[in-house]
């Protein structure tokens, strides 16, 4: 963070903290382009405005982090990856396939594979998402 950014943030913090309710409502409209949700306290509006100042000045979170947060908020968080030693089992066309998770890959029928998708393609002859095929996504 540059000295200019620091000074800008400090100045904005001082301005926002000094706002009364009417000032918070006005600043909210300026920053977000719409009125705030009803019944927000002045203190809460100040906190959101302070966060927004820092976010805009310092750059915010990465797109990857933003997408991950959106998935979590929507209740679609990715499950934790299978840990080494775990066994994944899938039945396909009357045959049961068992895959062991190891560090850096997977083992099926004594052969080491780098990805579940490669195993799924080997089993089915078609492109599949390996995690989806084995039910871990």
XYZ file of C-alpha atoms in Angstrom:
137
model
C 0.000 0.000 0.000
C 1.384 3.375 -0.962
C 1.414 6.416 1.286
C -1.247 7.962 -0.966
C -3.550 4.987 -0.477
C -3.005 5.096 3.263
C -3.824 8.805 3.451
C -6.922 8.343 1.273
C -8.221 5.525 3.464
C -7.574 7.450 6.699
C -9.323 10.546 5.304
C -12.319 8.462 4.168
C -12.513 6.690 7.527
C -12.583 10.011 9.368
C -15.314 11.332 7.047
C -17.496 8.221 7.336
C -17.188 7.967 11.124
C -18.326 11.601 11.432
C -21.517 10.995 9.400
C -24.922 11.138 11.055
C -27.782 8.916 9.810
C -28.775 11.300 7.025
C -25.143 11.548 5.927
C -24.836 7.749 5.901
C -27.937 7.465 3.714
C -26.568 10.055 1.283
C -23.071 8.509 1.145
C -24.609 5.050 0.615
C -26.499 6.333 -2.444
C -23.323 7.952 -3.789
C -21.231 4.814 -3.329
C -23.720 2.105 -4.329
C -26.078 4.037 -6.616
C -29.195 3.038 -4.691
C -30.672 3.518 -1.234
C -29.611 1.134 1.519
C -31.914 -1.657 2.670
C -34.493 -0.389 5.155
C -33.796 -0.478 8.866
C -29.986 -0.546 8.649
C -28.465 1.231 11.598
C -26.065 4.110 11.038
C -23.283 2.084 12.623
C -23.843 -0.832 10.243
C -23.967 1.485 7.214
C -20.686 3.040 8.367
C -19.059 -0.387 8.601
C -20.199 -1.338 5.097
C -19.050 2.008 3.714
C -15.665 1.638 5.435
C -15.261 -1.853 3.975
C -16.149 -0.557 0.505
C -13.582 2.260 0.730
C -10.842 -0.237 1.587
C -12.022 -2.686 -1.064
C -12.015 -0.072 -3.816
C -8.722 1.482 -2.718
C -6.768 -1.719 -2.136
C -8.293 -3.839 -4.884
C -10.585 -6.301 -3.128
C -10.465 -10.078 -3.455
C -9.410 -12.069 -6.510
C -11.987 -13.393 -8.984
C -11.216 -16.934 -7.852
C -11.929 -16.028 -4.230
C -15.046 -14.123 -5.236
C -16.400 -17.169 -7.128
C -15.592 -19.463 -4.198
C -17.409 -17.138 -1.801
C -20.408 -17.007 -4.155
C -20.540 -20.834 -4.225
C -20.418 -20.989 -0.438
C -23.128 -18.335 -0.123
C -25.314 -20.312 -2.539
C -24.752 -23.482 -0.525
C -22.655 -25.057 -3.281
C -19.276 -25.281 -1.617
C -16.924 -27.804 -3.161
C -16.486 -30.911 -1.053
C -13.062 -31.538 0.414
C -10.871 -33.647 -1.871
C -10.477 -37.309 -0.994
C -7.443 -37.908 1.214
C -4.722 -40.477 0.525
C -5.878 -43.892 1.674
C -9.516 -43.293 0.736
C -11.217 -45.766 -1.606
C -13.674 -44.701 -4.289
C -16.067 -47.325 -5.621
C -18.171 -47.137 -8.769
C -20.245 -49.729 -10.567
C -20.348 -49.422 -14.346
C -22.012 -51.825 -16.790
C -22.202 -54.583 -14.191
C -18.589 -54.309 -13.030
C -17.420 -52.720 -9.785
C -14.353 -50.492 -9.985
C -12.333 -49.577 -6.914
C -9.841 -46.704 -6.889
C -7.434 -45.910 -4.065
C -6.403 -42.301 -3.490
C -2.635 -41.871 -3.090
C -0.359 -38.821 -2.843
C -0.327 -37.227 -6.288
C -2.771 -39.600 -7.951
C -4.881 -42.721 -7.872
C -4.405 -46.490 -8.192
C -6.842 -48.792 -9.978
C -6.112 -52.438 -10.808
C -2.451 -51.937 -9.882
C -1.969 -49.051 -12.324
C -1.229 -45.493 -11.160
C -3.265 -42.685 -12.700
C -2.771 -38.937 -12.442
C -6.466 -38.028 -12.544
C -9.907 -39.433 -11.886
C -11.006 -38.142 -15.282
C -8.440 -40.373 -17.010
C -9.764 -43.361 -15.067
C -13.371 -42.493 -15.930
C -12.420 -42.170 -19.615
C -10.649 -45.563 -19.460
C -13.709 -47.216 -17.896
C -16.389 -45.662 -20.096
C -14.564 -44.886 -23.320
C -15.993 -41.356 -23.191
C -14.969 -38.068 -21.632
C -16.301 -37.727 -18.079
C -15.586 -35.488 -15.159
C -13.756 -37.963 -12.950
C -14.944 -36.480 -9.651
C -18.526 -36.487 -10.948
C -18.217 -40.069 -12.265
C -17.026 -41.278 -8.858
C -19.505 -39.115 -6.947
C -17.024 -36.868 -5.175
C -18.111 -33.534 -6.676
